[in-house]
Coordinates of C-alpha atoms and ligand atoms in Angstrom, one line a residue:
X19 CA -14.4 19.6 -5.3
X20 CA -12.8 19.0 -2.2
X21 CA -9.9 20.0 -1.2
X22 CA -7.6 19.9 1.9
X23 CA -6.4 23.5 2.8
X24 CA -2.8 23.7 5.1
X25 CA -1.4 26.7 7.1
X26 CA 1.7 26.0 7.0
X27 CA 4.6 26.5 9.0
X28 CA 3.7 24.5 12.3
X29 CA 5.7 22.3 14.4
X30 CA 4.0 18.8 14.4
X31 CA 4.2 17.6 18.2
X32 CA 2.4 14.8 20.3
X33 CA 1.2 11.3 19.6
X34 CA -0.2 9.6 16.6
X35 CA -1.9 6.1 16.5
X36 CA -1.0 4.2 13.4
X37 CA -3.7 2.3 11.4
X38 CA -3.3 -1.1 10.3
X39 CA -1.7 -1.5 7.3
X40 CA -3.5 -1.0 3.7
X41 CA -2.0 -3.1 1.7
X42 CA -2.0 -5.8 4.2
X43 CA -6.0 -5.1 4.3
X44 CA -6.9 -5.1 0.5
X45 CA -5.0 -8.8 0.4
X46 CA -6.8 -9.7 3.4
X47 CA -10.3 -9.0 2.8
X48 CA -10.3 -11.3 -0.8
X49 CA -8.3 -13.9 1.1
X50 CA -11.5 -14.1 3.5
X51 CA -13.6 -15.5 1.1
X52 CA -11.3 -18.7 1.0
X53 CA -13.3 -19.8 4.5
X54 CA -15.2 -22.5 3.9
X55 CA -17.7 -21.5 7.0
X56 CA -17.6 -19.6 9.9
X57 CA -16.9 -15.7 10.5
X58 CA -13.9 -13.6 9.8
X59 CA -13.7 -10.6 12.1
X60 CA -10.9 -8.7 10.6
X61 CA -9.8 -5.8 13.3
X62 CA -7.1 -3.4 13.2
X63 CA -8.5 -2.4 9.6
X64 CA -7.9 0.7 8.0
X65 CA -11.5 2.8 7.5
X66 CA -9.8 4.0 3.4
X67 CA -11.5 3.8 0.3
X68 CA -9.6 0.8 -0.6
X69 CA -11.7 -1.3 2.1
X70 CA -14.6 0.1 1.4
X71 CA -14.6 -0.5 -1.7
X72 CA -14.0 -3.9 -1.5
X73 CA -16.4 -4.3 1.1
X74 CA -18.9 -3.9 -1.5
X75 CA -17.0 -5.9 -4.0
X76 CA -17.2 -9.0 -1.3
X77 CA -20.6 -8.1 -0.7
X78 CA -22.0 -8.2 -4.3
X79 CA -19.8 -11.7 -4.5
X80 CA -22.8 -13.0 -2.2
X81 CA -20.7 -12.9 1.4
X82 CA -22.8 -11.2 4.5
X83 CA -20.5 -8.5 5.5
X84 CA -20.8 -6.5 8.5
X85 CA -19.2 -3.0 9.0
X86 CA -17.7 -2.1 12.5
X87 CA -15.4 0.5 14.4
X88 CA -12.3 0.1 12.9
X89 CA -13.2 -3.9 11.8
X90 CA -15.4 -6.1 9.5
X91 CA -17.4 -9.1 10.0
X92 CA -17.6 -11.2 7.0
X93 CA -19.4 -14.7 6.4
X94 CA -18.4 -15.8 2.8
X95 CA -20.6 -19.1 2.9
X96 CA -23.1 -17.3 0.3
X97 CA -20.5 -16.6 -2.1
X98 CA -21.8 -18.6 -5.2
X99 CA -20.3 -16.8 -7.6
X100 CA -17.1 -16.3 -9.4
X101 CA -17.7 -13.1 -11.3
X102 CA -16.3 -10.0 -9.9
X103 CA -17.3 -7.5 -13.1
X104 CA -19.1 -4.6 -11.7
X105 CA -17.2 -1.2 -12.3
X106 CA -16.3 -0.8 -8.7
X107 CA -13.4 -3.5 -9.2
X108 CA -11.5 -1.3 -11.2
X109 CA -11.3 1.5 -8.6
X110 CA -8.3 -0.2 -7.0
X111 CA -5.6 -2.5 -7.7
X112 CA -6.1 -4.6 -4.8
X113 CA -8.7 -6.6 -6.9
X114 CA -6.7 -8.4 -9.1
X115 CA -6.4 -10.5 -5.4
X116 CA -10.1 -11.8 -6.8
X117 CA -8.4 -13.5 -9.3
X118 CA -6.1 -15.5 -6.9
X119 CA -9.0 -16.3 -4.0
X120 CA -11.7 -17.0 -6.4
X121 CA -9.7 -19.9 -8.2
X122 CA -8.5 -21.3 -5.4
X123 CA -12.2 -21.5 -4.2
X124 CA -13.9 -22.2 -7.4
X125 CA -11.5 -23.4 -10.1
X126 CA -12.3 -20.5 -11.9
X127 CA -12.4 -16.5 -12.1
X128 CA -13.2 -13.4 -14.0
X129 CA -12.4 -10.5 -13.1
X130 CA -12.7 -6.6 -14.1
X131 CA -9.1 -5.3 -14.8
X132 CA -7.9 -3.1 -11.7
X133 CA -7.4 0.5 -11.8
X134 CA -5.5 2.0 -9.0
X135 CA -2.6 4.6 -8.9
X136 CA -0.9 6.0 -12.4
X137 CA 2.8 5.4 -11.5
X138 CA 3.8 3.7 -14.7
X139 CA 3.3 0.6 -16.5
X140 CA 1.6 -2.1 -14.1
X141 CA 1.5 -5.9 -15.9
X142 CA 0.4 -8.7 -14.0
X143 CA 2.2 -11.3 -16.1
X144 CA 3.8 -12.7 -13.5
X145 CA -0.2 -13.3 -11.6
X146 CA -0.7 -14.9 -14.9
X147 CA 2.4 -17.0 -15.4
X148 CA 2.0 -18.7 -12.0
X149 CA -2.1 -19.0 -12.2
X150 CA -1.0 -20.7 -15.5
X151 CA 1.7 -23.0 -14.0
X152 CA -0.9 -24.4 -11.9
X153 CA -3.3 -25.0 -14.9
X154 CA -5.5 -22.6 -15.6
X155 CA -6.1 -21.4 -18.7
X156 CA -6.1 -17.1 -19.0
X157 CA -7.2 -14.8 -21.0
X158 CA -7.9 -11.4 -21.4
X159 CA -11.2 -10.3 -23.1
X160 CA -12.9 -7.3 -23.2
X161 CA -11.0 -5.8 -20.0
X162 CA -11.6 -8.7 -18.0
X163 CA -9.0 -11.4 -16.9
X164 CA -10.4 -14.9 -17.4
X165 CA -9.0 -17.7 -15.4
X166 CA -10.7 -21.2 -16.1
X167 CA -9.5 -24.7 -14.4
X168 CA -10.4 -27.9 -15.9
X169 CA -10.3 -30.0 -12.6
X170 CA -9.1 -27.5 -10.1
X171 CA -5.7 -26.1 -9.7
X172 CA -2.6 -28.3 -9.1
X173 CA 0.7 -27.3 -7.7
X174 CA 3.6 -26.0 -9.7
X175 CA 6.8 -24.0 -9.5
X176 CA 6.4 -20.8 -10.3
X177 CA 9.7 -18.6 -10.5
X178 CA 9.0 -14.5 -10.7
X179 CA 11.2 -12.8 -12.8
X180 CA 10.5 -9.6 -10.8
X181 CA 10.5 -9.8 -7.4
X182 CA 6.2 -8.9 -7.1
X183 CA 4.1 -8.0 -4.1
X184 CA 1.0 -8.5 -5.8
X185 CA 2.4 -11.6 -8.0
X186 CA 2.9 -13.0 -4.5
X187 CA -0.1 -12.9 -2.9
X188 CA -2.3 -13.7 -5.6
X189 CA -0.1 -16.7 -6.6
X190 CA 0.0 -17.7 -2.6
X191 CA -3.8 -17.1 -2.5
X192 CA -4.2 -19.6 -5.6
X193 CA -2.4 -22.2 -4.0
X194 CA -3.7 -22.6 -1.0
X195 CA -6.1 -25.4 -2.3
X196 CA -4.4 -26.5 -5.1
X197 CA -3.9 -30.0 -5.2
X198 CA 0.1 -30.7 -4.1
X199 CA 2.8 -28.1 -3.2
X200 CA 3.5 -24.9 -5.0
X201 CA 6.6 -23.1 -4.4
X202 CA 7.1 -19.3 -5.2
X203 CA 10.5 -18.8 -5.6
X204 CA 12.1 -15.1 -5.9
X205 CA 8.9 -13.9 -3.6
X206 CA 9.1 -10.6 -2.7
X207 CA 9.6 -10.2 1.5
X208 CA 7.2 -6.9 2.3
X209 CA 5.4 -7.2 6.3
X210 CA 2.4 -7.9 4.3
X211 CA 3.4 -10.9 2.7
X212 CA 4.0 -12.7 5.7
X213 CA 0.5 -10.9 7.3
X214 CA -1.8 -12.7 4.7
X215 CA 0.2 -15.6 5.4
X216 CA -0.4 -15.7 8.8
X217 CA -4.1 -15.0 8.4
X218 CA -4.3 -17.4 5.7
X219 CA -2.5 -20.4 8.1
X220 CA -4.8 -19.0 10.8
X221 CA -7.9 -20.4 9.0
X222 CA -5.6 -23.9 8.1
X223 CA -3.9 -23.0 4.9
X224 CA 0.0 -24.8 5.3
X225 CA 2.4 -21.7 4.3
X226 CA 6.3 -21.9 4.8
X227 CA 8.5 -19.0 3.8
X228 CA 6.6 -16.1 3.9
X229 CA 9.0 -13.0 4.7
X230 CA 11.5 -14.7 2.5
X231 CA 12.5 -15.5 -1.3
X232 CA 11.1 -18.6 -1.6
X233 CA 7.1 -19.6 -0.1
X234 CA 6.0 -23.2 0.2
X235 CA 2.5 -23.7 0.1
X236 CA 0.9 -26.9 0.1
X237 CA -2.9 -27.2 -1.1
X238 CA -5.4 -27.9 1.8
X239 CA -8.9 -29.2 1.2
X240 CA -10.8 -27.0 4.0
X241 CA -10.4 -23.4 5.5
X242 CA -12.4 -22.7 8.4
X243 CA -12.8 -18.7 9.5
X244 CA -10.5 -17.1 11.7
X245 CA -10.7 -13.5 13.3
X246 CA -7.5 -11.7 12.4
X247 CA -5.6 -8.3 13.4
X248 CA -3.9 -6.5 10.2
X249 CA -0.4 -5.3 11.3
X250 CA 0.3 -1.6 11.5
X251 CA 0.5 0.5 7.9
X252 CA 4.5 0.8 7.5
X253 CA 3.8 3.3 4.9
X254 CA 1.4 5.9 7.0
X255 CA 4.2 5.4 9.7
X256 CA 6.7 6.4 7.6
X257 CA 4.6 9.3 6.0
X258 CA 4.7 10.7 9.6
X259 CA 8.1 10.0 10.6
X260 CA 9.1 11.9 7.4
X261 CA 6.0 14.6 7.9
X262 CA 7.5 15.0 11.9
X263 CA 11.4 15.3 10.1
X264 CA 10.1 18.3 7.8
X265 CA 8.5 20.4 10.5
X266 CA 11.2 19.6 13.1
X267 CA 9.2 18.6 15.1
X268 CA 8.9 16.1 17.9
X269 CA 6.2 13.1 17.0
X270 CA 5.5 9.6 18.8
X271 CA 4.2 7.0 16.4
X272 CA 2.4 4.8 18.3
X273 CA 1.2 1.4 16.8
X274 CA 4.1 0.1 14.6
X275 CA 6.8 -2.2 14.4
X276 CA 9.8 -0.6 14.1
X277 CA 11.4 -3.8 12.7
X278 CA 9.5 -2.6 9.5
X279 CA 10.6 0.4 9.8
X280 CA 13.9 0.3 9.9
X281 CA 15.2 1.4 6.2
X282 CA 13.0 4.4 6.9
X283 CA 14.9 5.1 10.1
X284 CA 18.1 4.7 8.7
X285 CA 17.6 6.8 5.6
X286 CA 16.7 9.8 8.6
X287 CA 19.2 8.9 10.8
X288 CA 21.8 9.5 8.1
X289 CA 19.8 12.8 7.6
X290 CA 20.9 14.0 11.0
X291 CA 17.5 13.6 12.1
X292 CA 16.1 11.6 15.9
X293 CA 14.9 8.5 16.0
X294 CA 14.4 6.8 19.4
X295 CA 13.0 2.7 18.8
X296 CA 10.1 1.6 21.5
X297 CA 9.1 -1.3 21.3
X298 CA 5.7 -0.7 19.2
X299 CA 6.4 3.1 19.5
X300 CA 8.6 5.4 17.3
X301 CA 9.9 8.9 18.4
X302 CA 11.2 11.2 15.4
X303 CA 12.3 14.7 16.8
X304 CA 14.6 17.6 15.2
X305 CA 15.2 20.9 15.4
X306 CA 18.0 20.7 12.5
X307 CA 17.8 21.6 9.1
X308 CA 18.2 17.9 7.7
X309 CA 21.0 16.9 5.4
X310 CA 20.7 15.7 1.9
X311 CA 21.0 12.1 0.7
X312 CA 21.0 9.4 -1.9
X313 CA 18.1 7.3 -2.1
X314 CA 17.1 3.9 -4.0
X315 CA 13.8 2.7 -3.7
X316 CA 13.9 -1.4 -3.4
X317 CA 11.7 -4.3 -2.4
X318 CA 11.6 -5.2 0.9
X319 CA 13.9 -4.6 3.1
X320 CA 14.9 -2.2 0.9
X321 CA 13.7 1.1 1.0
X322 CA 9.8 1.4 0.0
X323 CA 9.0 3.4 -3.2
X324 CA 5.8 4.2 -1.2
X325 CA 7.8 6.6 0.3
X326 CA 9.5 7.8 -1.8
X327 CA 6.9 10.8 -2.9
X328 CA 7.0 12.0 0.9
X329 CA 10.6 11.7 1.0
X330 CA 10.9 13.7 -1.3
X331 CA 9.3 16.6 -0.3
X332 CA 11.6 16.5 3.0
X333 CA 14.7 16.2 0.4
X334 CA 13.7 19.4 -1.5
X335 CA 13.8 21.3 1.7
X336 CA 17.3 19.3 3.0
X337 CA 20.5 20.6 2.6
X338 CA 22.5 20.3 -0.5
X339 CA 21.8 17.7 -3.0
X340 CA 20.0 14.9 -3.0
X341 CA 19.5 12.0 -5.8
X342 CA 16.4 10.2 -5.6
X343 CA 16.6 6.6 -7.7
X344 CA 13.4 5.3 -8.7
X345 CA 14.1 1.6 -9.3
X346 CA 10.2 -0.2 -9.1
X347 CA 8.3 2.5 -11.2
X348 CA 9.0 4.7 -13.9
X349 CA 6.3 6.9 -13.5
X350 CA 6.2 8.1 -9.8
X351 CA 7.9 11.4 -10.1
X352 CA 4.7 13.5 -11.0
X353 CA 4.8 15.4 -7.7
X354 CA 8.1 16.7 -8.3
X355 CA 6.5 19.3 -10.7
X356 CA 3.8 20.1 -7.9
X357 CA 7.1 20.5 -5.7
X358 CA 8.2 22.9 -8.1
X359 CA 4.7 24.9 -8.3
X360 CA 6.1 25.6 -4.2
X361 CA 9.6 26.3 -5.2
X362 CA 11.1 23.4 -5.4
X363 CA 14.5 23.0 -7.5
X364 CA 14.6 19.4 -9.2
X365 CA 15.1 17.4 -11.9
X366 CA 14.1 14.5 -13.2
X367 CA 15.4 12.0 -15.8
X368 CA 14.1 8.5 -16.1
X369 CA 14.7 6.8 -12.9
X370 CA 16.6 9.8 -11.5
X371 CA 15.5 12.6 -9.5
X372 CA 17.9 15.0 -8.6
X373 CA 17.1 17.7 -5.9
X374 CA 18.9 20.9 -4.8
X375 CA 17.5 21.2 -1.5
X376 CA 15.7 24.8 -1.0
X377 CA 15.4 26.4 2.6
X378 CA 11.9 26.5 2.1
X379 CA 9.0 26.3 0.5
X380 CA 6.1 28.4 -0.1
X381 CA 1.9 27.9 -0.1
X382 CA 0.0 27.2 -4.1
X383 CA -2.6 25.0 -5.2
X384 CA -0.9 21.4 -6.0
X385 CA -2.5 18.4 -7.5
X386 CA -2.2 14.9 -5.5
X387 CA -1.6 13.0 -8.6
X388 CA -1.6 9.3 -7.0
X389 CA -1.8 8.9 -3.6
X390 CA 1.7 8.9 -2.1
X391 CA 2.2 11.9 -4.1
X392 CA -1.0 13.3 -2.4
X393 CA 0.9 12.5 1.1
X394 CA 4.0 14.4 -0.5
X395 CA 1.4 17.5 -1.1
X396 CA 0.2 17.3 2.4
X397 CA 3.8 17.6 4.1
X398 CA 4.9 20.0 1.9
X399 CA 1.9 22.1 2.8
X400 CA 2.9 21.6 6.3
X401 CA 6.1 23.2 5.9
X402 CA 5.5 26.1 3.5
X403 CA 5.0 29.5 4.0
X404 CA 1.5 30.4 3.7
X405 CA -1.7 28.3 2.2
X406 CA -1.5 25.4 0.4
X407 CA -4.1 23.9 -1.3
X408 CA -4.0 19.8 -2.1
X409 CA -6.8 18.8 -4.4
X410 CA -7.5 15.2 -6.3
X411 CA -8.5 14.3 -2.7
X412 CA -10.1 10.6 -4.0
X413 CA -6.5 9.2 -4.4
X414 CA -5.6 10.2 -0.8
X415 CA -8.7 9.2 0.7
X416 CA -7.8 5.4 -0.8
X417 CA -4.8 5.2 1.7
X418 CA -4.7 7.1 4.2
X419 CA -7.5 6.6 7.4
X420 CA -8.9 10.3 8.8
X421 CA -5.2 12.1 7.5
X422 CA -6.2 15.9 8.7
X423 CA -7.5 15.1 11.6
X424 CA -4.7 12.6 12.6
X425 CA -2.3 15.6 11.4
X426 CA -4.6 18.3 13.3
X427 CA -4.0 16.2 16.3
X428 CA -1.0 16.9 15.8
X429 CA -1.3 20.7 16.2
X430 CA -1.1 20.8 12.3
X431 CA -3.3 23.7 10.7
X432 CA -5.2 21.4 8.1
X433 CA -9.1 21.4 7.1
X434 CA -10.8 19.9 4.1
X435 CA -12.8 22.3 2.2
X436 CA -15.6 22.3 -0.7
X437 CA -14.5 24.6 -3.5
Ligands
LIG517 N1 5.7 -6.2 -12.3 C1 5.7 -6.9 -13.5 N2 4.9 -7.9 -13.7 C2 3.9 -8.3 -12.8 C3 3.8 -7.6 -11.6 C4 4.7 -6.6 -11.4 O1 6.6 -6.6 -14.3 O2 3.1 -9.2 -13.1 C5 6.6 -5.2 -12.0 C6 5.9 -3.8 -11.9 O3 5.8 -3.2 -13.1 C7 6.9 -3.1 -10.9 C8 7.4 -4.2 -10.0 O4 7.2 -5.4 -10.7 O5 7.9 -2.5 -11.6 C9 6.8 -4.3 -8.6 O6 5.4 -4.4 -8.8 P1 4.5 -5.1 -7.6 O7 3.8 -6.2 -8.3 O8 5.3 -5.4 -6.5 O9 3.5 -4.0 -7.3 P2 1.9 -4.1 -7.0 O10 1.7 -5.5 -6.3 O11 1.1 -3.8 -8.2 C10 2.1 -3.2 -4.6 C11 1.5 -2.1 -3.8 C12 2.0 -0.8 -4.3 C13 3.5 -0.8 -4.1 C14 4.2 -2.0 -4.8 C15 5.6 -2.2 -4.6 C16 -0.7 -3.0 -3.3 C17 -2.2 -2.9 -3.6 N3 0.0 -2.1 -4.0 O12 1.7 -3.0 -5.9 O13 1.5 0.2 -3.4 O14 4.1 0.4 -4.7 O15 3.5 -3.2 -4.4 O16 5.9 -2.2 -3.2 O17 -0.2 -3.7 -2.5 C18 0.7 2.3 -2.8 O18 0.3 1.8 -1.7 O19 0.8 3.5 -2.9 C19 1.1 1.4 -3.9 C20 1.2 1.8 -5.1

């Protein structure tokens, strides 16, 4: 089993390049195979287990894909097929985005269920509602979604009674050549919303409104291929931001946007901790014991619960008390019982997390139990006294690009191991 083994204690200092954006990427890639001919070359990609696995997933659809430093070349004019069932589609979540491009391109879809990180209960009836709003007919049999047009999709209203990231997409990804105009109304806002937007207009899809509550789309009858840049990962920027906070240390973050950034920053700000804005740079500098806060995970612009696990980990080592408000999943507070294993004082009930910030923590073997929670692990490895020990590597390795060496980099003492 692999494992990633800390020493921790050390200041991180220096620069850090930020990858594009994951879940930008795994909407990206699917949304590719909307080209009618031509080439995407889709750069600024994130080299995770998410895109590799749906490299092969695109791959096995019939598209010629082409692997390169830190982009991919795909052709989707072979894709003949509209079955996406092979048991590699349910490593991630990211594929339920199948559903979406493979109606929109063939009137019909089926497609594996999608696996992806344990954080409480994840329904896609709000995918559903809209597919079925423009016409299809859905069903779920045997573990696979099965979305069937008559004559194509056609434009509809479709009004999300949770504001969905993934609801978004894959309803904007239908629409796109559906006959008329859908409109999405209560989208949710997230950078990568408006990134597959802006790909997807790139090829000649006609979407309005991305970035805020209510998207436009109007059907088109042709994409043509476009090569594309992913915008940088707001989460892996903000893991380091908070990873740079906890050592007090002094870290550049090369390769954002701080626009997208800017609930992160000032959740640390109010934490008593640096942050100077660049203008695609970030510096985050301490040498403070940070303060305690209240958090509340939101959509877009609110705070993201993908940072929440991390955040937490710089919480339980704050001063005084901090309440942690869980508001998009119910079950992402497993790592606060791996925070304990280091000494950690917490407690969790429902929603709420409450932690009594501790001046330190100290080295054990902790589990990363999804992946955020795996980033959580790794910076409270960095800070603890001693070795720490992160294993369930596999859900780490789906998110985060080359993590020990961008933290070793950072004069971090962190190897991957075989045990
Ligand atoms: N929801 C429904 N019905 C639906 C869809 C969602 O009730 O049909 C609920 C969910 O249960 C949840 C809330 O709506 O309470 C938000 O879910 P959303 O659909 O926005 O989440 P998602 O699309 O499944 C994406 C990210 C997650 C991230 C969330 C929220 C991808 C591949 N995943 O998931 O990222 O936490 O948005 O921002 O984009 C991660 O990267 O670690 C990760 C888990």
């Amino acid at each position: 089993m692999e494992k990633l083994l800390i020493e921790g204690g050390k200041k991180l200092s220096g620069k850090v390049k930020i990858s594009g954006a994951k879940n930008a990427a795994v909407a990206i890639l699917p949304a590719a195979i909307l080209a009618d001919h031509g080439v995407c070359t889709i750069d600024n990609l994130p080299d995770i287990e998410d895109t590799n696995c749906l490299e092969h997933i695109i791959r096995n659809l019939g598209a010629t894909v082409e692997k390169l430093d830190g982009a991919m070349k795909i052709d989707p004019t072979g894709i003949t097929s509209h079955l996406a069932l092979r048991d590699e589609v349910k490593r991630m979540r990211a594929s339920y985005y199948l559903i979406g491009a493979l109606l929109a391109k063939f009137g019909k879809a089926e497609v594996v269920f999608p696996g992806g990180c344990n954080i409480g209960v994840r329904p896609i009836d709000q995918h559903i509602k809209g597919f079925e709003a423009m016409g299809a007919k859905v069903s779920i049999e045997h573990g696979v979604i099965k979305a069937y047009t008559e004559n194509g999709l056609k434009g509809a209203n479709v009004y999300l009674d949770v504001v969905s990231v993934g609801a978004t997409i894959n309803i904007m990804l239908a629409a796109t050549r559906a006959e008329g105009t859908t409109i999405i109304e209560n989208a949710a806002k997230e950078p990568h919303i408006v990134d597959v937007a802006n790909f997807l207009n790139s090829m000649g899809a006609n979407i309005k409104g991305a970035g805020t509550d209510v998207i436009k789309v109007k059907g088109v009858t042709e994409m043509v291929a476009n090569d594309y840049s992913v915008i940088p990962d707001q989460i892996e920027a903000g893991t380091f931001m908070i990873a740079a906070a906890a050592t007090r240390g002094d870290v550049t973050l090369l390769n954002v946007i701080p626009k997208h950034l800017e609930s992160i920053t000032a959740k640390l700000l109010e934490m008593g901790i640096s942050v100077e804005e660049g203008e695609d740079s970030l510096r985050v500098y301490t040498n403070e014991r940070p303060k305690g806060i209240n958090l509340k995970t939101l959509p877009y612009p609110g705070f993201p619960t993908d940072l929440q696990q991390p955040m937490s980990t710089l919480l339980a080592i704050s001063e005084g008390r901090s309440m942690i408000n869980e508001s998009i999943w119910e079950g992402r507070f497993k790592h606060i019982d791996e925070l304990k294993k280091m000494g950690a004082s917490g407690k969790v009930e429902g929603k709420i997390a409450i932690l009594e910030g501790v001046e330190t923590l100290s080295g054990t073997e902790v589990e990363a139990t999804d992946l955020r929670a795996g980033a959580a692990m790794v910076i409270a490895g960095l800070v603890a006294k001693g070795t720490t020990r992160v294993t369930n590597l596999v859900h780490v390795d789906r998110g985060y690009e080359k993590i020990e060496d961008k933290f070793t980099a950072l004069g971090a003492s962190i190897r991957r191991i075989e045990e």
